[in-house]
Coordinates of C-alpha atoms and ligand atoms in Angstrom, one line a residue:
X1 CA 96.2 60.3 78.1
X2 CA 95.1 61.1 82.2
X3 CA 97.7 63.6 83.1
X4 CA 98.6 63.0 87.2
X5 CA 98.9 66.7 88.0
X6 CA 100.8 65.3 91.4
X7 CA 104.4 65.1 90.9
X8 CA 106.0 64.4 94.4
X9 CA 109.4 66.7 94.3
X10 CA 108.6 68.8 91.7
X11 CA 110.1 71.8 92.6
X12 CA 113.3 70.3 94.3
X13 CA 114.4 70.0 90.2
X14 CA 116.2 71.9 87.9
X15 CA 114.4 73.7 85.3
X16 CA 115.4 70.8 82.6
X17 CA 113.8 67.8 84.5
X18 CA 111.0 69.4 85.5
X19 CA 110.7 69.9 81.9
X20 CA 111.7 66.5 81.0
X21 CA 109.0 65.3 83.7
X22 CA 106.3 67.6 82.4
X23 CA 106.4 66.7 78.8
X24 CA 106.7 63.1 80.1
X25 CA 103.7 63.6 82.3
X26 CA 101.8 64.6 79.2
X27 CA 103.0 62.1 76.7
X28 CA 104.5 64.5 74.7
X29 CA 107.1 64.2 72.2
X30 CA 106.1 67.0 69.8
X31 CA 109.4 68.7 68.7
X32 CA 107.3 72.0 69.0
X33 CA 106.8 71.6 72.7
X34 CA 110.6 70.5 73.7
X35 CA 111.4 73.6 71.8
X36 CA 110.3 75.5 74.5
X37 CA 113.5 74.4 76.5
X38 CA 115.8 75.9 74.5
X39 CA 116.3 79.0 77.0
X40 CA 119.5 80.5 77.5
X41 CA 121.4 78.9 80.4
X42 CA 122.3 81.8 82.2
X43 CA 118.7 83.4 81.9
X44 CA 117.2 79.9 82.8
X45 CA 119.1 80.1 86.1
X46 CA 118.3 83.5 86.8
X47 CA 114.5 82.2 86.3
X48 CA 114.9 79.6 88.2
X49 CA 115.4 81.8 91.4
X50 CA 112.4 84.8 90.6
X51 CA 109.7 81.7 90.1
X52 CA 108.9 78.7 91.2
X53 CA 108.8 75.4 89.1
X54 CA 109.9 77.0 86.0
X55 CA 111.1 75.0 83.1
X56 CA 111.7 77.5 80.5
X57 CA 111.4 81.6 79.4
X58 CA 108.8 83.3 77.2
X59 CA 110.5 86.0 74.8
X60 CA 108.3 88.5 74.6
X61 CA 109.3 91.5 71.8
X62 CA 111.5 94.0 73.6
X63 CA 110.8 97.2 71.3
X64 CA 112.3 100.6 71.1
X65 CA 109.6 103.6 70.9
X66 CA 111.4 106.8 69.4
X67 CA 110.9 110.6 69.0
X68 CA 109.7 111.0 72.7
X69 CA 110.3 114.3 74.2
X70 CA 109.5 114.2 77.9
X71 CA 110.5 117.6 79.9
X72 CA 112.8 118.8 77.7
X73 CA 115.2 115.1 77.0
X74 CA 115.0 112.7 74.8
X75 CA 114.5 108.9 75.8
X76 CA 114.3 105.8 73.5
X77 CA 111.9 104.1 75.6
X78 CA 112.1 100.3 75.9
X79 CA 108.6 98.7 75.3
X80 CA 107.7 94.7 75.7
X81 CA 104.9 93.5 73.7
X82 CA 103.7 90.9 71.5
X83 CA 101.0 93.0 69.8
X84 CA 101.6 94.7 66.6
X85 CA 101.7 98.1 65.9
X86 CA 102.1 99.6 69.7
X87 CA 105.5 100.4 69.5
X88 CA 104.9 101.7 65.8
X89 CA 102.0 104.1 67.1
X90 CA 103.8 105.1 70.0
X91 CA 106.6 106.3 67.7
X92 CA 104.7 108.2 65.6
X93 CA 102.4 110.0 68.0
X94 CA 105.4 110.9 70.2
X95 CA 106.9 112.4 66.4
X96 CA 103.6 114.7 66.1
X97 CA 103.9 115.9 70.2
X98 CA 107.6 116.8 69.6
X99 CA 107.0 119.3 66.9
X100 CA 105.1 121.3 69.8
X101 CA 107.9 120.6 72.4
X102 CA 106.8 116.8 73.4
X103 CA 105.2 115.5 76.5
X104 CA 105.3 117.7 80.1
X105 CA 105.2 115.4 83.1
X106 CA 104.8 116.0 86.7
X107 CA 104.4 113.4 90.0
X108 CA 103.3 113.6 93.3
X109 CA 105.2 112.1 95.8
X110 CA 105.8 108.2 95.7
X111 CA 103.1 107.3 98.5
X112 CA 102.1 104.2 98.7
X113 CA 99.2 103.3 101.4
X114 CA 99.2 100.0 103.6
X115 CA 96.1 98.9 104.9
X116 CA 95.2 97.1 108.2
X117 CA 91.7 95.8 108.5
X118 CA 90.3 95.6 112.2
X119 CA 87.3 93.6 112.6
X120 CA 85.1 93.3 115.7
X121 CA 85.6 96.5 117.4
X122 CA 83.4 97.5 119.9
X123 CA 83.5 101.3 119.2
X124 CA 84.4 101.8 115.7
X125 CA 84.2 105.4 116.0
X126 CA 86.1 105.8 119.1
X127 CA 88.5 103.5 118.3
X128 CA 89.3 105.6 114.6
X129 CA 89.9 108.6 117.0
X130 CA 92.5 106.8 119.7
X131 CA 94.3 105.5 116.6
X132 CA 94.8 108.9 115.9
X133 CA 95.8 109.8 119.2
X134 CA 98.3 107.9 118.8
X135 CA 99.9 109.0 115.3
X136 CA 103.1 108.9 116.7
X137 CA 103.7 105.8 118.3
X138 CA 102.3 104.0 115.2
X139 CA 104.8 106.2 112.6
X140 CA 107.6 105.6 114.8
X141 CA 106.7 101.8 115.0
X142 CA 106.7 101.4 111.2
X143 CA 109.7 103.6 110.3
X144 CA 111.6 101.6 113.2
X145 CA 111.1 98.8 110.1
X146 CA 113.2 100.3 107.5
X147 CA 116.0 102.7 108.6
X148 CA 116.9 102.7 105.3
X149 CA 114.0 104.4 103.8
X150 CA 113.5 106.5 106.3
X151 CA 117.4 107.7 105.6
X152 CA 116.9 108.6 102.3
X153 CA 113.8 110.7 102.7
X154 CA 111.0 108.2 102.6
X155 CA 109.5 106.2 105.5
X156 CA 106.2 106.6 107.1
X157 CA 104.2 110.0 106.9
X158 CA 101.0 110.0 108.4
X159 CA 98.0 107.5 108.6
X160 CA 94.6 107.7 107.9
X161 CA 91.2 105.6 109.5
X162 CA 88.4 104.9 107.6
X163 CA 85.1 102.9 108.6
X164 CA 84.1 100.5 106.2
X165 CA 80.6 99.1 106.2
X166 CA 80.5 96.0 104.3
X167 CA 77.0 95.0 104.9
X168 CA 75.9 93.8 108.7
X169 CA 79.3 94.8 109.9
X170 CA 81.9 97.2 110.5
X171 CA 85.9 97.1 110.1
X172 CA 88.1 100.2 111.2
X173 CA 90.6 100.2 108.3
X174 CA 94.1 102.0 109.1
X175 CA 95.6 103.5 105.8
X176 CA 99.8 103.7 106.9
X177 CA 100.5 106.5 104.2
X178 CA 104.6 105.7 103.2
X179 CA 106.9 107.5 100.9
X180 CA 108.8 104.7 99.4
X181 CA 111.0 106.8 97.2
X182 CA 112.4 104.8 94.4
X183 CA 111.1 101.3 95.0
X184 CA 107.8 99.9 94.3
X185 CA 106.6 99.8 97.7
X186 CA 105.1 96.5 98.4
X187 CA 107.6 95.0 100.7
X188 CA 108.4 97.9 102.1
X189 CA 104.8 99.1 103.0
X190 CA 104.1 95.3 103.7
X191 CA 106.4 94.7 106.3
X192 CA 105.5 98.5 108.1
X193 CA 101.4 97.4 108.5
X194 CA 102.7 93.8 109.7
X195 CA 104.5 95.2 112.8
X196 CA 101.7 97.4 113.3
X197 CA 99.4 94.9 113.8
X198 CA 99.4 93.9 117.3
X199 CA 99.7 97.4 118.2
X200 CA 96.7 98.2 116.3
X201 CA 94.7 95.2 118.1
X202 CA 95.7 96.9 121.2
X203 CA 94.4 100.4 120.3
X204 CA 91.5 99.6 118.7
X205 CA 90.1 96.5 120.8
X206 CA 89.4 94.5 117.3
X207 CA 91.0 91.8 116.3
X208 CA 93.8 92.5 113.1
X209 CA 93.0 90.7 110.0
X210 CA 94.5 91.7 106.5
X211 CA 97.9 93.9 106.4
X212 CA 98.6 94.3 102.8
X213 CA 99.6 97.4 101.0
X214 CA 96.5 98.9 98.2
X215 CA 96.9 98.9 94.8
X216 CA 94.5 101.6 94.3
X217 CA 97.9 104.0 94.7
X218 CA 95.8 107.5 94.4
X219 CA 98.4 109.0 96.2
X220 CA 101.2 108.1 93.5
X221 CA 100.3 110.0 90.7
X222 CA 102.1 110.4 87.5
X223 CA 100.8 113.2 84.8
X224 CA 101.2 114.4 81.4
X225 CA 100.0 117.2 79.2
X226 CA 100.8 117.0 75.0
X227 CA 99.9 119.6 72.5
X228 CA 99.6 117.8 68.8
X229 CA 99.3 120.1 65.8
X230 CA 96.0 119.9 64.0
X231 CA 97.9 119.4 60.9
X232 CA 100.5 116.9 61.7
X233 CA 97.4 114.6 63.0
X234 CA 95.2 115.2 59.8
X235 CA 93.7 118.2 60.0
X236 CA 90.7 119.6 61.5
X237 CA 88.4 116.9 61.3
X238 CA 90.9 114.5 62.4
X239 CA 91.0 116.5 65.7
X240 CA 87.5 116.5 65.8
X241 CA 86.9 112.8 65.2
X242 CA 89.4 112.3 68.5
X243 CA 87.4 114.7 70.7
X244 CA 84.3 112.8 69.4
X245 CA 86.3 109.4 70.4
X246 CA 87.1 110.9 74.0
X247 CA 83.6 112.1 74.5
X248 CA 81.8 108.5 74.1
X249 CA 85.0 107.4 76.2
X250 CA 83.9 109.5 78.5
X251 CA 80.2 108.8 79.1
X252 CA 79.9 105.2 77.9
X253 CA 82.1 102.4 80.4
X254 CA 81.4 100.0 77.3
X255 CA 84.2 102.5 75.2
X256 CA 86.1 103.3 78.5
X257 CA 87.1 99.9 78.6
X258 CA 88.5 99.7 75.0
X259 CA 90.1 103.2 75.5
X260 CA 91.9 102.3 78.6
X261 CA 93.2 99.0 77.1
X262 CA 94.8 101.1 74.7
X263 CA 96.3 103.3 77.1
X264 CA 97.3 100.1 78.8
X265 CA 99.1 98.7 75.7
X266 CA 101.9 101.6 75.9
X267 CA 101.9 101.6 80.0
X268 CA 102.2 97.5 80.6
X269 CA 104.8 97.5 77.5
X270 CA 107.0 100.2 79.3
X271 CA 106.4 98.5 83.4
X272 CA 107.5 95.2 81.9
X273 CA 110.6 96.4 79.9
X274 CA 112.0 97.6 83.2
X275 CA 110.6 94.7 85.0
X276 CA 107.6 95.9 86.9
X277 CA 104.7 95.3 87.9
X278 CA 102.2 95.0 85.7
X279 CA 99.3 93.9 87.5
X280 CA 99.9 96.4 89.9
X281 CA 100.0 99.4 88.0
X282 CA 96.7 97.7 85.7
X283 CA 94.7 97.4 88.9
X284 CA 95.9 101.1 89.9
X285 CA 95.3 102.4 86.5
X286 CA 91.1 101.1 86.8
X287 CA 90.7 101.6 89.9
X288 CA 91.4 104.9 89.1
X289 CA 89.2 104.8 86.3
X290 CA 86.3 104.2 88.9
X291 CA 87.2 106.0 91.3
X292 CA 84.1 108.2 90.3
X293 CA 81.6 106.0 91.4
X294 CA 81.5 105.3 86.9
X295 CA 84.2 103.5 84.9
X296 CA 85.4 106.3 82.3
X297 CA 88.5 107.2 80.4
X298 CA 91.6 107.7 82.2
X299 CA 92.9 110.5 79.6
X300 CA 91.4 113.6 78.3
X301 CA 91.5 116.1 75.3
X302 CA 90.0 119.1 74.1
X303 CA 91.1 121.9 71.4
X304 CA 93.4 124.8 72.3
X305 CA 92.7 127.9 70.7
X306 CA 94.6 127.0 67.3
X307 CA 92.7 123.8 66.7
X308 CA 95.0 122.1 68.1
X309 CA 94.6 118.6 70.2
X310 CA 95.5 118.5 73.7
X311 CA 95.9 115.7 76.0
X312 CA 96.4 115.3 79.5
X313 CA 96.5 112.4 81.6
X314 CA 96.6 111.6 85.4
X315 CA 97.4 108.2 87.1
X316 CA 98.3 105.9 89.6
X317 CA 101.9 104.5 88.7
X318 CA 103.4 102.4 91.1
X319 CA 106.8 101.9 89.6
X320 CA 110.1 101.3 91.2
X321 CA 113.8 101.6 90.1
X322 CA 115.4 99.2 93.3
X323 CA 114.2 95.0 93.8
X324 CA 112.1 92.7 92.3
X325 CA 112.7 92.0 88.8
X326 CA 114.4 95.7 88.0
X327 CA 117.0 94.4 89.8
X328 CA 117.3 90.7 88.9
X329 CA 116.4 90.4 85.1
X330 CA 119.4 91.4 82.9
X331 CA 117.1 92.4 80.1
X332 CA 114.8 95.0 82.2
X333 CA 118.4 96.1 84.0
X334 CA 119.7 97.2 80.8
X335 CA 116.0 98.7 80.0
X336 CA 116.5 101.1 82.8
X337 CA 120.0 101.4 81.5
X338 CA 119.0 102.7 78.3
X339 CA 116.3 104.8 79.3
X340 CA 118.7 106.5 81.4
X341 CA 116.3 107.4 84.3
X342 CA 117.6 108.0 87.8
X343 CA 114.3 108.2 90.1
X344 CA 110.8 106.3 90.0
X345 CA 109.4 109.4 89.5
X346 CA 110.8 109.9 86.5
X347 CA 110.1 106.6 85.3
X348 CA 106.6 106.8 86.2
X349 CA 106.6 110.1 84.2
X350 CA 107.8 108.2 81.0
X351 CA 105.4 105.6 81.2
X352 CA 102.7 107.9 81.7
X353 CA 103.8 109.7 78.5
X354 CA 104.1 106.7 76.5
X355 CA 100.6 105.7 77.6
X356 CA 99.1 109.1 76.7
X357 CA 100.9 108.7 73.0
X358 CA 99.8 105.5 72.9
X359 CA 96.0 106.6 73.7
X360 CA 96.6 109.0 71.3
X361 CA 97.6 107.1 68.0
X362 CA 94.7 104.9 68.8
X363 CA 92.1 107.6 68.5
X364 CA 93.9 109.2 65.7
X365 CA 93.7 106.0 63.3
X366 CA 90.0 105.3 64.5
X367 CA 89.0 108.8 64.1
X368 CA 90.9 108.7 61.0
X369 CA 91.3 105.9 58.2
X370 CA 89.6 103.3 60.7
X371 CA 92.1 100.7 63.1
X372 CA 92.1 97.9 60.8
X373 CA 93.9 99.7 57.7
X374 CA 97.4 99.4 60.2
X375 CA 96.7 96.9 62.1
X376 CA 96.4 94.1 59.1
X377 CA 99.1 95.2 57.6
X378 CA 101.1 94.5 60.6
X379 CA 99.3 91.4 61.1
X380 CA 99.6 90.4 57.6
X381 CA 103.8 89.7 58.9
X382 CA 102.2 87.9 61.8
X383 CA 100.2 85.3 59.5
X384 CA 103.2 84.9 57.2
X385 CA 104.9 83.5 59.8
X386 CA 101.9 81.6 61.3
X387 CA 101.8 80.2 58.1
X388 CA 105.7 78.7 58.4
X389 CA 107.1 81.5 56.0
X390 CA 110.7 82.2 56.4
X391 CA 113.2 84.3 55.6
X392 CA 112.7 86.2 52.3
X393 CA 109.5 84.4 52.1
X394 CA 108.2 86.3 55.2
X395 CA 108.4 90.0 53.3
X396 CA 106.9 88.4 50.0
X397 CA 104.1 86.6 51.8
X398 CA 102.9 89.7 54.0
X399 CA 103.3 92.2 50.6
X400 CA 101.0 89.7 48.8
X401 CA 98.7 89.3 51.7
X402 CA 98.4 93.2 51.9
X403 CA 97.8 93.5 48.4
X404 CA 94.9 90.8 48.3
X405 CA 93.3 92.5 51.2
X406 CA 92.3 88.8 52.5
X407 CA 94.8 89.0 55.2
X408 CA 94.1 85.2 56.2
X409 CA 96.0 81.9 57.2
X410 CA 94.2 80.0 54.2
X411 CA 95.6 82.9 52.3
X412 CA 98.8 82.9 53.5
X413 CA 99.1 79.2 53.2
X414 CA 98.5 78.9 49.6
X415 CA 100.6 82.1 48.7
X416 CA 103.6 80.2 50.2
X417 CA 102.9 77.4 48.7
X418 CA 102.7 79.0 45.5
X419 CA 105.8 80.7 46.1
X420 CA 107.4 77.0 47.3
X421 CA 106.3 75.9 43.7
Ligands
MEV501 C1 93.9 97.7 70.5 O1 94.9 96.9 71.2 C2 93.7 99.0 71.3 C3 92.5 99.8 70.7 O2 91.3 99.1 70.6 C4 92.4 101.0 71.6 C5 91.2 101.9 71.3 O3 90.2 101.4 70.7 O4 91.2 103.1 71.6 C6 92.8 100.3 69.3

């Protein structure tokens, strides 16, 4: 069947027509599809008004990572994810950090930079100088945008200008360096280098085109520092097998990649429990990454003087406790709630941790008894139920799967048949 993606209205229906419409649109009468409006009315509705068009919600795993340590306190740290074994590995690393007194965080400030881009201007050069010249005015134009920031400590700081050559031509680029406190930033930082603009044509001579805050937030760093005990991760050559991880990590973009990603699997979990933004912090985190001039690992280790590992980590984290979905999703409200964290900072510190943990449990089962050994076995409960096991049948299916070794749908299949008689 042609599907006729234009549907006049669309978006002036609820969630249950448009979902009515859709599978219509499709010819689809599949019970599995419909099934995917069975959402909750109240989340629905509360959907309904972050997105547009929606029909339905995607339950992802909300997880609880334990042991952590971070500064002294304890958290249970809320992680969303639909892979297997993150919030497992996270668990356990943050158990082996916390026999030698857990994570140690620190942040900067929560600076977030807008840019403005200026194109065609006559004197690039002399233009990035009046800009400065007039620091003030522009400061005092952006913090005139949000009183409320600027009450409680944040606002505006200083700017930078940069010339960027981008081939035959030149832009003056204003960086409008904002501490946003505890929000994310965007709007905030958004709305400042919009009501610069005009003033910014005016200095410069150029003509204003983009105003949009950077993700590349170098200025919003989040650290952490771990000592695990040689013995609690395996021993000596365990240790050794991680610093031999880190080091092709480190010279080789083809591992940095992989390395990262697992990094990413605690961060991501942790900035969409409490609602963040993920794409955000991901296009921090690599920028980062590269900020070099070479895409390498974000973390790093090396021995202390016992053998031990230790880990350290630094990173753009552009987290916030106040709007978007932090405030408006009931499930990352009471993820915040049950972290128990009172500043972005802190939660940015968290995340980091858990990142660092989860960077860590990685390296330890591939230095170790190899990724696969945990993984399957994990993912032999995620075939059982591909398969259609149920129930009881889900924990006999995935113990018979293990044991096999051929942790595989055909497998899977015929063991529940078996099992069905
Ligand atoms: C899998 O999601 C993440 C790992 O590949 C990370 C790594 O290789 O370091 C296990």
């Amino acid at each position: 069947m042609t599907v006729n993606s234009r549907i006049p209205q669309f978006y002036k229906l609820s969630p249950a027509e448009r979902l009515k419409t859709v599978l219509e649109t499709c010819g689809i009468k599949d019970e599995d599809l419909t099934r995917i409006g069975r959402t909750d009315a109240e989340m629905l509705s509360i959907a309904d008004h972050m997105i547009e068009n929606v029909v339905a919600t995607l339950p992802v795993p909300l997880g609880i990572a334990a042991n952590f340590t971070v500064n002294g306190r304890d958290y249970l740290v809320p992680m969303a994810t639909e892979e297997p074994s993150v919030v497992a590995a996270a668990s356990n690393m943050a158990g082996v950090a916390r026999l030698k007194g857990g994570f140690t965080t620190s942040s900067s400030q929560p600076i977030m930079i807008a840019q403005v881009q200026v194109v065609d201007v006559q004197d690039p050069f002399g233009a990035r100088l009046r800009l400065f010249e007039r620091r003030q005015d522009l400061l005092d134009l952006a913090n005139a945008q949000d009183a409320f920031l600027v009450k409680v400590g944040g606002g505006a700081k200083d700017i930078q200008v940069r010339i960027v050559d981008a081939g035959a031509r030149t832009f003056v680029v204003l960086h409008l360096i904002v501490d946003v406190r505890d929000a994310m930033g965007a709007n905030a930082v958004n709305t400042m280098a919009e009501a610069l603009a005009p003033l910014v044509a005016e200095i410069t001579g150029g003509r204003v085109r983009l105003r949009i805050l950077s993700n590349k937030a170098d200025m919003r760093l989040a650290r952490v520092r771990a000592t695990y005990d040689r013995d609690a991760l395996g021993g000596a050559d365990v240790v050794d097998g991680i610093l031999d991880a880190y080091a092709f990590a480190a010279a080789d973009p083809y591992r940095a990649a992989t390395h990262n990603k697992g990094i990413m699997n605690g961060v991501t979990a942790v900035v969409l429990a409490t609602g963040n933004d993920t794409r955000a912090v991901e296009a921090g985190a690599h920028s980062h990454a590269a900020a070099g001039g070479r895409y390498t690992s974000l973390s790093h280790y090396e021995k202390d003087a016992d053998g031990n590992l230790v880990g350290t980590m630094e990173m753009p984290m552009a987290v916030g406790l106040v709007g978007g979905a932090t405030k408006t999703h009931p499930v990352a409200q009471a993820a915040v709630k049950l972290l128990g964290v009172t500043s972005a900072s802190e939660l940015a510190e968290i995340i980091v941790a858990v990142g660092l943990a989860q960077n860590t449990g990685a390296l330890r089962a591939l230095a170790a008894e190899g990724i696969q050994k945990g993984h399957m076995s994990l993912h032999a409960r995620n075939i059982a139920v591909t398969a259609g096991a149920k129930g009881d049948e889900i924990e006999a299916v995935t113990a018979r799967l293990k044991a096999g070794g051929k942790v595989r749908l055909d497998t899977a299949l015929e063991i529940l048949a078996e099992l069905r008689g």
